[in-house]
CSV table of C-alpha atoms in Angstrom, one decimal:
chain,number,residue,atom,x,y,z
A,1,MET,CA,-34.5,-30.3,27.1
A,2,ILE,CA,-36.2,-31.8,30.6
A,3,VAL,CA,-33.5,-31.4,33.5
A,4,ARG,CA,-35.0,-29.3,36.9
A,5,SER,CA,-32.9,-26.3,37.5
A,6,LEU,CA,-33.5,-26.8,41.3
A,7,ILE,CA,-30.7,-28.6,41.4
A,8,ALA,CA,-28.6,-25.0,41.0
A,9,GLU,CA,-29.0,-24.0,44.9
A,10,ALA,CA,-26.4,-27.1,45.1
A,11,VAL,CA,-24.0,-26.4,42.8
A,12,GLY,CA,-23.5,-22.6,44.2
A,13,LEU,CA,-25.7,-20.4,41.7
A,14,PHE,CA,-26.3,-17.2,42.7
A,15,PRO,CA,-30.0,-16.5,43.9
A,16,ILE,CA,-32.5,-14.7,40.9
A,17,THR,CA,-33.7,-11.4,40.8
A,18,SER,CA,-36.9,-9.7,38.8
A,19,ILE,CA,-35.5,-7.5,35.8
A,20,SER,CA,-36.7,-6.1,32.4
A,21,VAL,CA,-35.6,-7.4,29.9
A,22,SER,CA,-33.3,-5.2,27.4
A,23,ARG,CA,-32.9,-5.9,23.3
A,24,THR,CA,-29.4,-4.3,23.9
A,25,ARG,CA,-26.2,-6.6,24.1
A,26,LYS,CA,-25.8,-6.3,28.0
A,27,PRO,CA,-21.9,-6.0,28.8
A,28,GLU,CA,-22.4,-9.0,31.2
A,29,PRO,CA,-25.4,-11.2,31.4
A,30,VAL,CA,-27.8,-10.4,34.3
A,31,PRO,CA,-29.1,-12.9,36.5
A,32,GLY,CA,-33.5,-12.0,36.6
A,33,ARG,CA,-37.0,-14.0,36.0
A,34,TYR,CA,-38.3,-13.4,32.8
A,35,PRO,CA,-41.3,-14.0,30.9
A,36,VAL,CA,-41.2,-15.8,27.9
A,37,ARG,CA,-44.2,-17.4,26.3
A,38,PHE,CA,-44.3,-20.8,28.0
A,39,GLY,CA,-43.6,-19.8,31.2
A,40,THR,CA,-41.1,-18.0,33.2
A,41,ALA,CA,-37.6,-18.3,32.1
A,42,GLU,CA,-34.9,-17.9,35.0
A,43,LEU,CA,-31.0,-17.1,33.9
A,44,VAL,CA,-28.7,-17.9,36.4
A,45,ARG,CA,-25.0,-18.0,36.8
A,46,ASP,CA,-22.6,-20.8,37.6
A,47,THR,CA,-20.3,-19.8,40.0
A,48,GLY,CA,-18.2,-22.4,40.3
A,49,ARG,CA,-17.1,-21.3,35.8
A,50,GLY,CA,-17.4,-18.2,35.6
A,51,ASN,CA,-19.4,-17.1,32.8
A,52,ALA,CA,-21.2,-20.5,32.8
A,53,TRP,CA,-24.9,-19.9,33.3
A,54,LEU,CA,-27.9,-22.3,33.4
A,55,VAL,CA,-31.4,-20.8,31.2
A,56,SER,CA,-34.7,-22.7,33.0
A,57,VAL,CA,-38.5,-22.0,32.8
A,58,ASP,CA,-40.9,-23.3,35.0
A,59,GLY,CA,-37.9,-24.6,36.7
A,60,VAL,CA,-37.4,-26.8,33.9
A,61,ALA,CA,-33.8,-26.9,32.8
A,62,GLN,CA,-33.0,-25.3,28.9
A,63,SER,CA,-29.6,-25.1,28.1
A,64,TYR,CA,-26.3,-24.8,29.6
A,65,VAL,CA,-23.5,-23.0,28.7
A,66,ASP,CA,-20.4,-21.3,29.2
A,67,LEU,CA,-19.6,-18.3,27.2
A,68,ASP,CA,-15.3,-18.8,27.7
A,69,ASP,CA,-15.8,-22.5,26.8
A,70,PRO,CA,-18.5,-23.3,23.9
A,71,ALA,CA,-16.9,-27.0,24.7
A,72,HIS,CA,-17.9,-27.5,28.1
A,73,LEU,CA,-20.9,-29.5,28.1
A,74,GLU,CA,-22.6,-29.8,31.4
A,75,PHE,CA,-26.2,-31.7,30.4
A,76,ASP,CA,-24.9,-35.8,30.4
A,77,TYR,CA,-27.9,-35.9,27.5
A,78,VAL,CA,-25.9,-33.0,25.5
A,79,ARG,CA,-22.9,-34.7,25.9
A,80,ARG,CA,-23.8,-37.5,23.9
A,81,PHE,CA,-25.2,-35.6,21.1
A,82,ALA,CA,-21.9,-34.2,21.0
A,83,ASP,CA,-20.4,-37.8,21.5
A,84,VAL,CA,-22.1,-39.2,18.5
A,85,VAL,CA,-21.6,-35.3,16.5
A,86,ASP,CA,-17.4,-36.2,17.3
A,87,ARG,CA,-17.7,-39.0,15.0
A,88,LEU,CA,-19.7,-38.7,12.7
A,89,PRO,CA,-16.8,-37.4,9.3
A,90,PRO,CA,-14.7,-34.3,9.8
A,91,GLY,CA,-15.1,-31.4,8.7
A,92,PRO,CA,-17.9,-28.7,8.8
A,93,LEU,CA,-21.1,-29.4,9.2
A,94,ASP,CA,-24.9,-28.8,7.8
A,95,ALA,CA,-27.4,-28.5,10.6
A,96,LEU,CA,-30.3,-27.9,11.8
A,97,HIS,CA,-31.1,-27.7,14.8
A,98,VAL,CA,-35.7,-27.7,16.5
A,99,GLY,CA,-35.3,-26.6,19.4
A,100,GLY,CA,-32.4,-24.0,20.8
A,101,ALA,CA,-33.0,-21.8,24.0
A,102,ALA,CA,-29.4,-20.8,24.6
A,103,CYS,CA,-27.9,-23.1,22.1
A,104,THR,CA,-25.7,-25.4,23.6
A,105,LEU,CA,-24.5,-27.2,20.9
A,106,PRO,CA,-24.6,-25.0,17.6
A,107,ARG,CA,-22.1,-23.2,19.5
A,108,TYR,CA,-20.5,-26.3,20.7
A,109,VAL,CA,-20.2,-27.3,16.7
A,110,ALA,CA,-19.4,-24.4,16.1
A,111,ALA,CA,-16.2,-24.2,18.5
A,112,THR,CA,-15.0,-28.0,17.4
A,113,ARG,CA,-16.3,-27.6,13.8
A,114,PRO,CA,-15.2,-24.2,12.6
A,115,GLY,CA,-17.1,-22.8,9.3
A,116,SER,CA,-20.3,-25.1,10.1
A,117,ARG,CA,-23.5,-23.6,8.7
A,118,GLN,CA,-26.2,-23.7,11.6
A,119,LEU,CA,-29.7,-23.0,11.4
A,120,VAL,CA,-31.7,-23.3,14.8
A,121,PHE,CA,-35.7,-23.3,15.1
A,122,ASP,CA,-37.6,-21.9,17.8
A,123,ALA,CA,-41.0,-21.5,18.7
A,124,ASP,CA,-40.3,-19.7,22.0
A,125,GLY,CA,-39.4,-16.3,20.7
A,126,GLU,CA,-39.6,-14.3,24.0
A,127,LEU,CA,-37.2,-16.8,25.4
A,128,VAL,CA,-34.9,-16.3,21.8
A,129,GLU,CA,-34.7,-12.1,22.4
A,130,LEU,CA,-33.7,-13.2,26.2
A,131,VAL,CA,-31.2,-15.3,24.9
A,132,ARG,CA,-29.6,-12.6,22.0
A,133,ALA,CA,-30.0,-10.4,24.7
A,134,GLN,CA,-28.2,-11.5,27.8
A,135,LEU,CA,-25.7,-14.9,26.7
A,136,GLY,CA,-25.5,-13.3,22.4
A,137,LEU,CA,-25.8,-15.2,19.3
A,138,ARG,CA,-23.0,-14.4,17.4
A,139,VAL,CA,-21.9,-17.3,16.6
A,140,PRO,CA,-20.2,-18.0,13.7
A,141,GLY,CA,-22.3,-19.6,11.2
A,142,LEU,CA,-25.5,-19.5,13.1
A,143,ARG,CA,-29.0,-18.5,12.5
A,144,VAL,CA,-31.3,-18.5,14.3
A,145,ARG,CA,-35.7,-18.1,13.3
A,146,VAL,CA,-38.6,-18.2,15.5
A,147,THR,CA,-41.1,-20.7,13.9
A,148,ASP,CA,-42.6,-24.0,15.0
A,149,GLY,CA,-41.0,-27.2,14.4
A,150,ARG,CA,-43.5,-28.8,12.2
A,151,GLU,CA,-43.1,-25.6,10.2
A,152,GLY,CA,-39.9,-24.7,9.6
A,153,LEU,CA,-39.4,-28.4,8.4
A,154,ALA,CA,-41.8,-27.6,5.9
A,155,THR,CA,-39.7,-25.0,5.0
A,156,ARG,CA,-35.9,-26.9,4.1
A,157,ARG,CA,-34.7,-28.5,0.6
A,158,GLU,CA,-34.1,-31.8,0.9
A,159,ASP,CA,-30.5,-32.8,0.8
A,160,SER,CA,-29.7,-29.4,2.8
A,161,ALA,CA,-28.3,-30.8,6.3
A,162,ASP,CA,-25.3,-33.3,7.5
A,163,LEU,CA,-27.1,-33.7,10.7
A,164,VAL,CA,-30.5,-32.7,12.0
A,165,VAL,CA,-31.4,-32.4,15.6
A,166,VAL,CA,-34.4,-32.3,17.5
A,167,ASP,CA,-34.7,-30.7,21.3
A,168,ALA,CA,-38.0,-29.4,21.4
A,169,PHE,CA,-40.0,-29.4,25.1
A,170,GLU,CA,-42.4,-27.2,26.0
A,171,ARG,CA,-43.7,-26.6,29.8
A,172,ALA,CA,-41.6,-30.2,30.6
A,173,THR,CA,-43.0,-31.8,27.3
A,174,LEU,CA,-41.6,-33.1,23.8
A,175,ALA,CA,-43.0,-30.2,21.6
A,176,GLY,CA,-46.2,-31.4,19.6
A,177,GLY,CA,-46.2,-33.4,16.1
A,178,LEU,CA,-41.8,-34.1,16.1
A,179,ALA,CA,-42.2,-37.8,17.0
A,180,THR,CA,-44.3,-38.8,14.6
A,181,LEU,CA,-43.8,-40.6,10.8
A,182,GLU,CA,-44.6,-37.9,9.5
A,183,ALA,CA,-42.3,-35.5,10.7
A,184,THR,CA,-39.5,-38.2,10.6
A,185,ARG,CA,-39.8,-38.8,6.6
A,186,ALA,CA,-39.0,-34.7,6.5
A,187,ILE,CA,-36.2,-35.3,8.2
A,188,ALA,CA,-35.5,-38.1,6.7
A,189,GLY,CA,-36.2,-35.5,3.0
A,190,ILE,CA,-33.8,-33.3,4.4
A,191,LEU,CA,-31.0,-35.1,5.4
A,192,ARG,CA,-27.9,-35.7,3.1
A,193,ALA,CA,-28.1,-39.8,2.1
A,194,PRO,CA,-24.9,-40.3,4.9
A,195,GLY,CA,-26.1,-37.8,7.5
A,196,THR,CA,-27.4,-38.3,10.6
A,197,TYR,CA,-30.6,-37.9,13.0
A,198,LEU,CA,-30.1,-36.7,17.0
A,199,ALA,CA,-33.1,-36.9,18.8
A,200,ASN,CA,-33.8,-36.1,23.1
A,201,ILE,CA,-36.7,-37.7,24.4
A,202,THR,CA,-37.6,-38.5,28.0
A,203,ASP,CA,-39.4,-41.1,29.5
A,204,GLY,CA,-40.3,-43.4,32.4
A,205,SER,CA,-41.2,-46.8,33.4
A,206,GLY,CA,-41.6,-49.5,30.2
A,207,LEU,CA,-40.3,-46.7,28.7
A,208,PRO,CA,-43.6,-46.8,26.5
A,209,PHE,CA,-42.7,-43.3,24.5
A,210,ALA,CA,-39.5,-44.5,23.8
A,211,ARG,CA,-40.5,-47.9,21.7
A,212,ARG,CA,-43.3,-46.1,20.4
A,213,PHE,CA,-40.4,-43.4,19.2
A,214,LEU,CA,-38.8,-46.5,18.4
A,215,ALA,CA,-40.2,-47.8,16.3
A,216,THR,CA,-40.9,-44.8,14.0
A,217,LEU,CA,-37.4,-44.6,13.4
A,218,PHE,CA,-37.4,-48.1,12.3
A,219,GLU,CA,-39.9,-46.9,9.3
A,220,VAL,CA,-37.8,-44.8,7.8
A,221,PHE,CA,-34.1,-45.3,8.7
A,222,PRO,CA,-31.8,-48.4,8.6
A,223,GLU,CA,-29.5,-47.8,11.6
A,224,VAL,CA,-30.4,-46.5,14.9
A,225,LEU,CA,-29.1,-46.3,18.2
A,226,LEU,CA,-29.8,-45.4,21.7
A,227,LEU,CA,-27.9,-43.8,24.2
A,228,ALA,CA,-29.2,-43.9,28.1
A,229,ASP,CA,-28.4,-44.5,31.4
A,230,PRO,CA,-28.5,-47.8,32.5
A,231,GLY,CA,-31.1,-47.0,35.5
A,232,VAL,CA,-32.9,-45.0,32.4
A,233,LEU,CA,-33.3,-47.8,30.4
A,234,ARG,CA,-34.5,-50.5,32.4
A,235,GLY,CA,-37.5,-48.4,33.4
A,236,ARG,CA,-36.3,-47.4,36.7
A,237,ARG,CA,-36.5,-44.0,36.3
A,238,PHE,CA,-37.4,-41.1,34.5
A,239,GLY,CA,-34.6,-39.7,31.5
A,240,ASN,CA,-33.0,-38.7,29.3
A,241,LEU,CA,-32.7,-41.2,26.3
A,242,VAL,CA,-30.9,-39.7,23.5
A,243,LEU,CA,-31.3,-41.6,19.9
A,244,ALA,CA,-29.7,-41.7,17.0
A,245,ALA,CA,-30.5,-42.1,12.8
A,246,SER,CA,-29.8,-42.3,9.5
A,247,ALA,CA,-29.3,-43.8,6.4
A,248,ALA,CA,-25.8,-44.6,6.9
A,249,GLU,CA,-23.5,-46.7,9.2
A,250,LEU,CA,-23.1,-45.6,12.7
A,251,PRO,CA,-20.0,-45.6,14.7
A,252,THR,CA,-21.9,-47.7,17.4
A,253,GLU,CA,-19.0,-49.3,18.3
A,254,GLU,CA,-16.9,-46.4,19.0
A,255,LEU,CA,-20.2,-44.8,20.7
A,256,THR,CA,-20.0,-47.9,22.9
A,257,ARG,CA,-16.9,-47.3,24.3
A,258,ARG,CA,-17.0,-43.7,24.7
A,259,THR,CA,-19.7,-44.3,26.4
A,260,ALA,CA,-18.8,-47.3,28.9
A,261,SER,CA,-16.3,-44.6,29.9
A,262,ALA,CA,-18.1,-41.6,30.4
A,263,ALA,CA,-17.8,-40.1,34.2
A,264,PHE,CA,-21.7,-41.1,33.7
A,265,PRO,CA,-21.7,-43.6,31.8
A,266,ALA,CA,-24.3,-44.5,29.2
A,267,ARG,CA,-25.2,-47.7,27.0
A,268,CYS,CA,-24.9,-47.7,23.2
A,269,VAL,CA,-28.0,-50.0,22.7
A,270,TYR,CA,-28.9,-50.9,18.8
A,271,GLY,CA,-29.4,-53.9,16.5
A,272,ALA,CA,-31.4,-57.0,17.5
A,273,GLU,CA,-31.6,-55.8,21.0
A,274,LEU,CA,-32.7,-52.2,20.0
A,275,ARG,CA,-35.4,-53.6,18.0
A,276,LYS,CA,-36.1,-56.1,20.7
A,277,LEU,CA,-36.4,-52.7,23.3
A,278,ALA,CA,-39.4,-51.5,20.0
A,279,GLY,CA,-40.8,-54.9,19.9
A,280,ARG,CA,-44.1,-54.5,18.7
A,281,ALA,CA,-45.0,-50.6,19.4
A,282,ALA,CA,-46.6,-49.2,16.5
A,283,PRO,CA,-45.4,-46.0,14.9
A,284,ILE,CA,-46.2,-42.7,16.2
A,285,THR,CA,-48.5,-40.6,13.6
A,286,ASP,CA,-50.3,-37.5,13.4
A,287,ALA,CA,-53.5,-39.7,13.4
A,288,ASP,CA,-51.9,-41.3,16.4
A,289,THR,CA,-49.9,-39.5,19.2
A,290,PRO,CA,-49.6,-40.4,22.5
A,291,ARG,CA,-49.3,-37.8,24.7
A,292,PRO,CA,-45.4,-36.9,25.8
A,293,PRO,CA,-44.6,-38.3,28.9
A,294,LYS,CA,-43.8,-35.9,31.7
A,295,PRO,CA,-41.3,-35.8,34.9
A,296,PRO,CA,-42.9,-37.0,38.2
A,297,ASP,CA,-43.4,-33.5,40.2
A,298,ASP,CA,-41.0,-34.6,43.0
A,299,LEU,CA,-38.3,-35.5,40.5
A,300,LEU,CA,-35.1,-32.7,40.6
A,301,GLY,CA,-31.9,-33.0,39.9
A,302,LEU,CA,-30.0,-33.6,36.9
A,303,PHE,CA,-30.7,-36.7,34.9
């Protein structure tokens, strides 16, 4: 969930003050700074939308939620997630989310696919309690469990999910062990046969981490696609890349049209072109895990 929250000043967010956290649900969220497991969280209101809130940790945005309109998605990479979710077979979903923060995508799924059953794993218990107290987590069909991602994956039954989403970052880097071949095989086992795996990663010049993650996905799934801003895809700037993988055919043509016409267009890459991008990169394993990419210190804005 790597998005710099310094953009807040540019969109008119209220300044924040240091206050304590109450476990009692408040009538209105209270902007402020709060200590959490992985740093200091900030909660700020987007004055342009009334009841929309940005949650960041140590200056890196974790979630943006509109409590009055959970179908509103502010971050581009979350919109790409939704583009894929919207093109899954109709009806409720059984979804597992590794990484939750304010649960933007689970709220979206609950609003657009009523009856869905969703489980969120998040390693930051203090952040979960902050979100519960200030933004509420009484979302129909949603459960949140405080646990490490890999440990949580080990508790799930085979063939128990239609959708698995990995979007878990700690101190601006992808949480350890979630991009490996071992974790990917565990996710594939949790998914039902036509199920879809969605992952958010970040990378920069040359896309070295993305290439290895692609090689990992290709070891496990026959169908893989990538959605990214053209500048990020060409390695010209650091940013988010969304990957989808499945044992079933993915809606590549529909996603190509949708993302090309988005307010901030993205490219949909798949098939031979995507395999060429992966090249001869080696899959990531528990025994050979590269250091996750970190954003440049001077990087500002949303991406």
